[in-house]
Amino acid sequence: WYQRRVREAVVSTQSTGGHKSGSALDNKLTVFDYAGYLPMNLDTNLPTGEIVKTRGTPFNLDRSRIGDLIVDVPGGYDHSFHLCTKDRFVVPAAEIESKDGRYRVRILTDQPGIHVYSGNYLAGTKGKDGAVYDKHSGIALEAQNFPNAVNIPSFPNCILREGEEYSRNITFSFVICNSGMG
């Protein structure tokens, strides 16, 4: 019989101020209805299997300015959050808002997790129109199953067996607010 591990992700790196705007740390990041985050094993860079509550931690991403919280996260964000999705119902997962409130990028999904990556390894990467992307120049939001789910029985199943279908929904919404008031 045949089976395959599925770990599909759509990665979108955002800087709501534009590709030459520098650091994304002034953007506000919201992760919506979530049960907690998945701490990483620092040796393997994989989740430990725990889901930890975020209240009072730098992982409490409730419309927070990224730069205010990231100072307490060694290396920056590269973590998954357990979304409270139910029965493959598409829900808002996360949103990035520009520092002036004029631009927003929202991701909606039926995936069980949203991975937040804060451009920790960007180091002078050359980009569009000669822009240089330094550390934290963008934020990536990745709707996906939990990393390492194949090895952690308490995580959502990621095995696709022969004859089964795999279908997930991921939608990006881009909003421009003329008044800067949302």
PDB file of C-alpha atoms in Angstrom:
ATOM      1  CA  TRP A   1       0.000   0.000   0.000  1.00  0.00           C
ATOM      2  CA  TYR A   2       1.053   3.578  -0.538  1.00  0.00           C
ATOM      3  CA  GLN A   3       1.143   6.574   1.814  1.00  0.00           C
ATOM      4  CA  ARG A   4       2.759   9.996   1.731  1.00  0.00           C
ATOM      5  CA  ARG A   5       3.451  12.607   4.387  1.00  0.00           C
ATOM      6  CA  VAL A   6       1.780  15.917   3.505  1.00  0.00           C
ATOM      7  CA  ARG A   7       3.195  19.222   4.733  1.00  0.00           C
ATOM      8  CA  GLU A   8       2.119  21.795   2.241  1.00  0.00           C
ATOM      9  CA  ALA A   9       2.570  25.491   2.987  1.00  0.00           C
ATOM     10  CA  VAL A  10       1.973  28.723   1.128  1.00  0.00           C
ATOM     11  CA  VAL A  11       4.660  31.210   2.073  1.00  0.00           C
ATOM     12  CA  SER A  12       4.093  34.907   1.605  1.00  0.00           C
ATOM     13  CA  THR A  13       6.688  37.323   2.917  1.00  0.00           C
ATOM     14  CA  GLN A  14       5.217  40.732   3.610  1.00  0.00           C
ATOM     15  CA  SER A  15       6.446  44.195   4.405  1.00  0.00           C
ATOM     16  CA  THR A  16       3.379  46.390   4.335  1.00  0.00           C
ATOM     17  CA  GLY A  17       5.468  49.519   3.784  1.00  0.00           C
ATOM     18  CA  GLY A  18       6.752  48.286   0.420  1.00  0.00           C
ATOM     19  CA  HIS A  19       9.795  46.389  -0.749  1.00  0.00           C
ATOM     20  CA  LYS A  20      12.244  49.214   0.048  1.00  0.00           C
ATOM     21  CA  SER A  21      10.792  50.143   3.441  1.00  0.00           C
ATOM     22  CA  GLY A  22      13.431  48.476   5.611  1.00  0.00           C
ATOM     23  CA  SER A  23      12.532  46.707   8.824  1.00  0.00           C
ATOM     24  CA  ALA A  24       9.099  45.134   9.266  1.00  0.00           C
ATOM     25  CA  LEU A  25       9.317  45.454  13.059  1.00  0.00           C
ATOM     26  CA  ASP A  26       7.028  48.508  13.125  1.00  0.00           C
ATOM     27  CA  ASN A  27       4.204  46.489  11.554  1.00  0.00           C
ATOM     28  CA  LYS A  28       1.454  45.123  13.786  1.00  0.00           C
ATOM     29  CA  LEU A  29       0.890  41.391  13.777  1.00  0.00           C
ATOM     30  CA  THR A  30      -2.254  39.635  14.883  1.00  0.00           C
ATOM     31  CA  VAL A  31      -2.701  35.885  15.088  1.00  0.00           C
ATOM     32  CA  PHE A  32      -6.416  35.280  15.504  1.00  0.00           C
ATOM     33  CA  ASP A  33      -8.227  32.605  17.526  1.00  0.00           C
ATOM     34  CA  TYR A  34      -5.398  30.285  18.541  1.00  0.00           C
ATOM     35  CA  ALA A  35      -4.857  27.816  21.371  1.00  0.00           C
ATOM     36  CA  GLY A  36      -1.148  28.478  21.824  1.00  0.00           C
ATOM     37  CA  TYR A  37       2.203  28.289  20.084  1.00  0.00           C
ATOM     38  CA  LEU A  38       4.514  25.351  19.440  1.00  0.00           C
ATOM     39  CA  PRO A  39       7.872  25.811  21.227  1.00  0.00           C
ATOM     40  CA  MET A  40      10.899  24.764  19.203  1.00  0.00           C
ATOM     41  CA  ASN A  41      13.751  22.449  20.135  1.00  0.00           C
ATOM     42  CA  LEU A  42      16.735  24.756  19.665  1.00  0.00           C
ATOM     43  CA  ASP A  43      18.969  21.887  18.476  1.00  0.00           C
ATOM     44  CA  THR A  44      16.636  20.573  15.758  1.00  0.00           C
ATOM     45  CA  ASN A  45      14.522  23.683  15.048  1.00  0.00           C
ATOM     46  CA  LEU A  46      11.446  21.428  15.220  1.00  0.00           C
ATOM     47  CA  PRO A  47       8.461  21.666  17.585  1.00  0.00           C
ATOM     48  CA  THR A  48       8.844  19.843  20.886  1.00  0.00           C
ATOM     49  CA  GLY A  49       5.272  18.512  20.779  1.00  0.00           C
ATOM     50  CA  GLU A  50       3.920  20.944  23.362  1.00  0.00           C
ATOM     51  CA  ILE A  51       1.271  23.603  22.772  1.00  0.00           C
ATOM     52  CA  VAL A  52       1.932  26.460  25.178  1.00  0.00           C
ATOM     53  CA  LYS A  53      -0.458  29.243  26.197  1.00  0.00           C
ATOM     54  CA  THR A  54       0.752  32.691  25.172  1.00  0.00           C
ATOM     55  CA  ARG A  55      -0.711  35.096  27.735  1.00  0.00           C
ATOM     56  CA  GLY A  56       2.074  37.220  29.208  1.00  0.00           C
ATOM     57  CA  THR A  57       4.677  35.976  26.701  1.00  0.00           C
ATOM     58  CA  PRO A  58       6.162  37.505  23.536  1.00  0.00           C
ATOM     59  CA  PHE A  59       4.033  34.969  21.633  1.00  0.00           C
ATOM     60  CA  ASN A  60       0.801  36.755  22.569  1.00  0.00           C
ATOM     61  CA  LEU A  61       0.348  38.239  19.099  1.00  0.00           C
ATOM     62  CA  ASP A  62      -2.822  40.222  19.580  1.00  0.00           C
ATOM     63  CA  ARG A  63      -2.421  43.265  17.325  1.00  0.00           C
ATOM     64  CA  SER A  64       1.034  43.856  18.702  1.00  0.00           C
ATOM     65  CA  ARG A  65       3.877  45.874  17.216  1.00  0.00           C
ATOM     66  CA  ILE A  66       6.329  43.157  16.228  1.00  0.00           C
ATOM     67  CA  GLY A  67       9.365  45.109  17.411  1.00  0.00           C
ATOM     68  CA  ASP A  68       7.961  45.419  20.941  1.00  0.00           C
ATOM     69  CA  LEU A  69       7.818  41.652  21.406  1.00  0.00           C
ATOM     70  CA  ILE A  70      10.593  40.187  19.258  1.00  0.00           C
ATOM     71  CA  VAL A  71      13.329  41.428  21.606  1.00  0.00           C
ATOM     72  CA  ASP A  72      12.256  38.663  24.012  1.00  0.00           C
ATOM     73  CA  VAL A  73      12.365  35.906  21.350  1.00  0.00           C
ATOM     74  CA  PRO A  74      15.956  34.682  20.851  1.00  0.00           C
ATOM     75  CA  GLY A  75      16.699  34.810  17.115  1.00  0.00           C
ATOM     76  CA  GLY A  76      13.220  36.098  16.249  1.00  0.00           C
ATOM     77  CA  TYR A  77       9.963  34.402  15.317  1.00  0.00           C
ATOM     78  CA  ASP A  78      10.122  31.065  13.530  1.00  0.00           C
ATOM     79  CA  HIS A  79       7.190  29.420  15.294  1.00  0.00           C
ATOM     80  CA  SER A  80       3.847  27.813  14.558  1.00  0.00           C
ATOM     81  CA  PHE A  81       0.585  28.686  16.266  1.00  0.00           C
ATOM     82  CA  HIS A  82      -2.230  26.189  16.814  1.00  0.00           C
ATOM     83  CA  LEU A  83      -5.333  27.718  15.216  1.00  0.00           C
ATOM     84  CA  CYS A  84      -8.777  26.952  16.631  1.00  0.00           C
ATOM     85  CA  THR A  85     -10.181  25.782  13.302  1.00  0.00           C
ATOM     86  CA  LYS A  86     -13.120  23.406  13.336  1.00  0.00           C
ATOM     87  CA  ASP A  87     -13.988  20.741  10.797  1.00  0.00           C
ATOM     88  CA  ARG A  88     -12.048  22.347   7.921  1.00  0.00           C
ATOM     89  CA  PHE A  89     -13.964  25.626   8.235  1.00  0.00           C
ATOM     90  CA  VAL A  90     -12.010  28.573   6.772  1.00  0.00           C
ATOM     91  CA  VAL A  91     -11.177  31.158   9.453  1.00  0.00           C
ATOM     92  CA  PRO A  92      -9.037  34.299   9.662  1.00  0.00           C
ATOM     93  CA  ALA A  93      -5.617  33.092  10.784  1.00  0.00           C
ATOM     94  CA  ALA A  94      -3.342  36.132  10.900  1.00  0.00           C
ATOM     95  CA  GLU A  95      -3.000  39.720   9.764  1.00  0.00           C
ATOM     96  CA  ILE A  96      -0.128  42.137   9.249  1.00  0.00           C
ATOM     97  CA  GLU A  97      -0.903  45.857   9.408  1.00  0.00           C
ATOM     98  CA  SER A  98       1.430  48.674   8.360  1.00  0.00           C
ATOM     99  CA  LYS A  99       2.657  51.041  11.057  1.00  0.00           C
ATOM    100  CA  ASP A 100       0.419  53.835   9.705  1.00  0.00           C
ATOM    101  CA  GLY A 101      -2.634  51.543   9.517  1.00  0.00           C
ATOM    102  CA  ARG A 102      -3.073  52.066   5.750  1.00  0.00           C
ATOM    103  CA  TYR A 103      -2.228  48.560   4.538  1.00  0.00           C
ATOM    104  CA  ARG A 104      -3.258  45.131   5.745  1.00  0.00           C
ATOM    105  CA  VAL A 105      -2.574  41.611   4.596  1.00  0.00           C
ATOM    106  CA  ARG A 106      -4.843  38.930   6.066  1.00  0.00           C
ATOM    107  CA  ILE A 107      -4.594  35.188   5.593  1.00  0.00           C
ATOM    108  CA  LEU A 108      -7.607  32.893   5.990  1.00  0.00           C
ATOM    109  CA  THR A 109      -7.291  29.120   6.080  1.00  0.00           C
ATOM    110  CA  ASP A 110      -8.666  25.789   7.199  1.00  0.00           C
ATOM    111  CA  GLN A 111      -5.158  24.550   8.048  1.00  0.00           C
ATOM    112  CA  PRO A 112      -4.533  23.731  11.734  1.00  0.00           C
ATOM    113  CA  GLY A 113      -1.543  26.034  12.026  1.00  0.00           C
ATOM    114  CA  ILE A 114      -0.038  29.341  11.018  1.00  0.00           C
ATOM    115  CA  HIS A 115       3.739  29.645  11.032  1.00  0.00           C
ATOM    116  CA  VAL A 116       5.224  33.101  11.656  1.00  0.00           C
ATOM    117  CA  TYR A 117       8.762  33.782  10.410  1.00  0.00           C
ATOM    118  CA  SER A 118      10.326  37.195  11.000  1.00  0.00           C
ATOM    119  CA  GLY A 119      13.076  37.191   8.352  1.00  0.00           C
ATOM    120  CA  ASN A 120      15.702  36.177  10.880  1.00  0.00           C
ATOM    121  CA  TYR A 121      18.230  34.988   8.297  1.00  0.00           C
ATOM    122  CA  LEU A 122      17.950  37.837   5.836  1.00  0.00           C
ATOM    123  CA  ALA A 123      21.367  39.466   5.784  1.00  0.00           C
ATOM    124  CA  GLY A 124      21.889  41.875   2.929  1.00  0.00           C
ATOM    125  CA  THR A 125      19.883  39.813   0.451  1.00  0.00           C
ATOM    126  CA  LYS A 126      19.517  41.717  -2.838  1.00  0.00           C
ATOM    127  CA  GLY A 127      15.966  42.178  -4.085  1.00  0.00           C
ATOM    128  CA  LYS A 128      13.717  44.050  -6.485  1.00  0.00           C
ATOM    129  CA  ASP A 129      14.937  47.448  -7.775  1.00  0.00           C
ATOM    130  CA  GLY A 130      18.222  47.122  -5.882  1.00  0.00           C
ATOM    131  CA  ALA A 131      16.544  46.907  -2.479  1.00  0.00           C
ATOM    132  CA  VAL A 132      18.601  45.206   0.208  1.00  0.00           C
ATOM    133  CA  TYR A 133      16.752  42.993   2.658  1.00  0.00           C
ATOM    134  CA  ASP A 134      18.355  42.872   6.080  1.00  0.00           C
ATOM    135  CA  LYS A 135      17.282  40.903   9.148  1.00  0.00           C
ATOM    136  CA  HIS A 136      13.547  41.397   9.870  1.00  0.00           C
ATOM    137  CA  SER A 137      12.845  43.138   6.537  1.00  0.00           C
ATOM    138  CA  GLY A 138       9.719  41.028   6.069  1.00  0.00           C
ATOM    139  CA  ILE A 139       7.314  38.746   7.881  1.00  0.00           C
ATOM    140  CA  ALA A 140       6.262  35.395   6.427  1.00  0.00           C
ATOM    141  CA  LEU A 141       2.906  33.859   7.293  1.00  0.00           C
ATOM    142  CA  GLU A 142       2.654  30.177   6.373  1.00  0.00           C
ATOM    143  CA  ALA A 143      -0.682  28.386   6.696  1.00  0.00           C
ATOM    144  CA  GLN A 144       0.149  24.711   7.184  1.00  0.00           C
ATOM    145  CA  ASN A 145      -0.077  21.584   9.278  1.00  0.00           C
ATOM    146  CA  PHE A 146       2.248  21.467  12.271  1.00  0.00           C
ATOM    147  CA  PRO A 147       5.927  20.932  11.468  1.00  0.00           C
ATOM    148  CA  ASN A 148       7.138  17.477  12.546  1.00  0.00           C
ATOM    149  CA  ALA A 149       3.529  16.228  12.796  1.00  0.00           C
ATOM    150  CA  VAL A 150       4.580  12.886  11.334  1.00  0.00           C
ATOM    151  CA  ASN A 151       6.642  12.216  14.491  1.00  0.00           C
ATOM    152  CA  ILE A 152       4.296  13.625  17.155  1.00  0.00           C
ATOM    153  CA  PRO A 153       1.101  11.555  17.625  1.00  0.00           C
ATOM    154  CA  SER A 154      -0.777  14.378  19.395  1.00  0.00           C
ATOM    155  CA  PHE A 155      -0.399  16.676  16.349  1.00  0.00           C
ATOM    156  CA  PRO A 156      -2.952  16.653  13.496  1.00  0.00           C
ATOM    157  CA  ASN A 157      -2.516  13.767  11.064  1.00  0.00           C
ATOM    158  CA  CYS A 158      -0.356  14.536   8.039  1.00  0.00           C
ATOM    159  CA  ILE A 159      -0.380  11.103   6.369  1.00  0.00           C
ATOM    160  CA  LEU A 160      -2.190  10.776   3.050  1.00  0.00           C
ATOM    161  CA  ARG A 161      -2.979   7.172   2.185  1.00  0.00           C
ATOM    162  CA  GLU A 162      -3.693   5.637  -1.174  1.00  0.00           C
ATOM    163  CA  GLY A 163      -7.163   6.605  -2.398  1.00  0.00           C
ATOM    164  CA  GLU A 164      -7.511   9.583  -0.025  1.00  0.00           C
ATOM    165  CA  GLU A 165      -7.861  13.158  -1.277  1.00  0.00           C
ATOM    166  CA  TYR A 166      -6.082  16.189   0.112  1.00  0.00           C
ATOM    167  CA  SER A 167      -7.687  19.587  -0.153  1.00  0.00           C
ATOM    168  CA  ARG A 168      -7.052  22.747   1.877  1.00  0.00           C
ATOM    169  CA  ASN A 169      -8.001  26.405   1.537  1.00  0.00           C
ATOM    170  CA  ILE A 170      -5.650  29.352   1.925  1.00  0.00           C
ATOM    171  CA  THR A 171      -6.773  32.864   0.959  1.00  0.00           C
ATOM    172  CA  PHE A 172      -4.858  36.138   1.106  1.00  0.00           C
ATOM    173  CA  SER A 173      -6.729  39.415   1.435  1.00  0.00           C
ATOM    174  CA  PHE A 174      -5.003  42.733   0.709  1.00  0.00           C
ATOM    175  CA  VAL A 175      -6.646  45.900   2.046  1.00  0.00           C
ATOM    176  CA  ILE A 176      -5.801  49.568   1.522  1.00  0.00           C
ATOM    177  CA  CYS A 177      -7.409  51.982   4.004  1.00  0.00           C
ATOM    178  CA  ASN A 178      -7.302  55.577   2.747  1.00  0.00           C
ATOM    179  CA  SER A 179      -7.834  57.144   6.147  1.00  0.00           C
ATOM    180  CA  GLY A 180      -5.233  55.062   7.966  1.00  0.00           C
ATOM    181  CA  MET A 181      -7.936  54.228  10.499  1.00  0.00           C
ATOM    182  CA  GLY A 182      -8.709  50.709   9.238  1.00  0.00           C
TER     183      GLY A 182
END
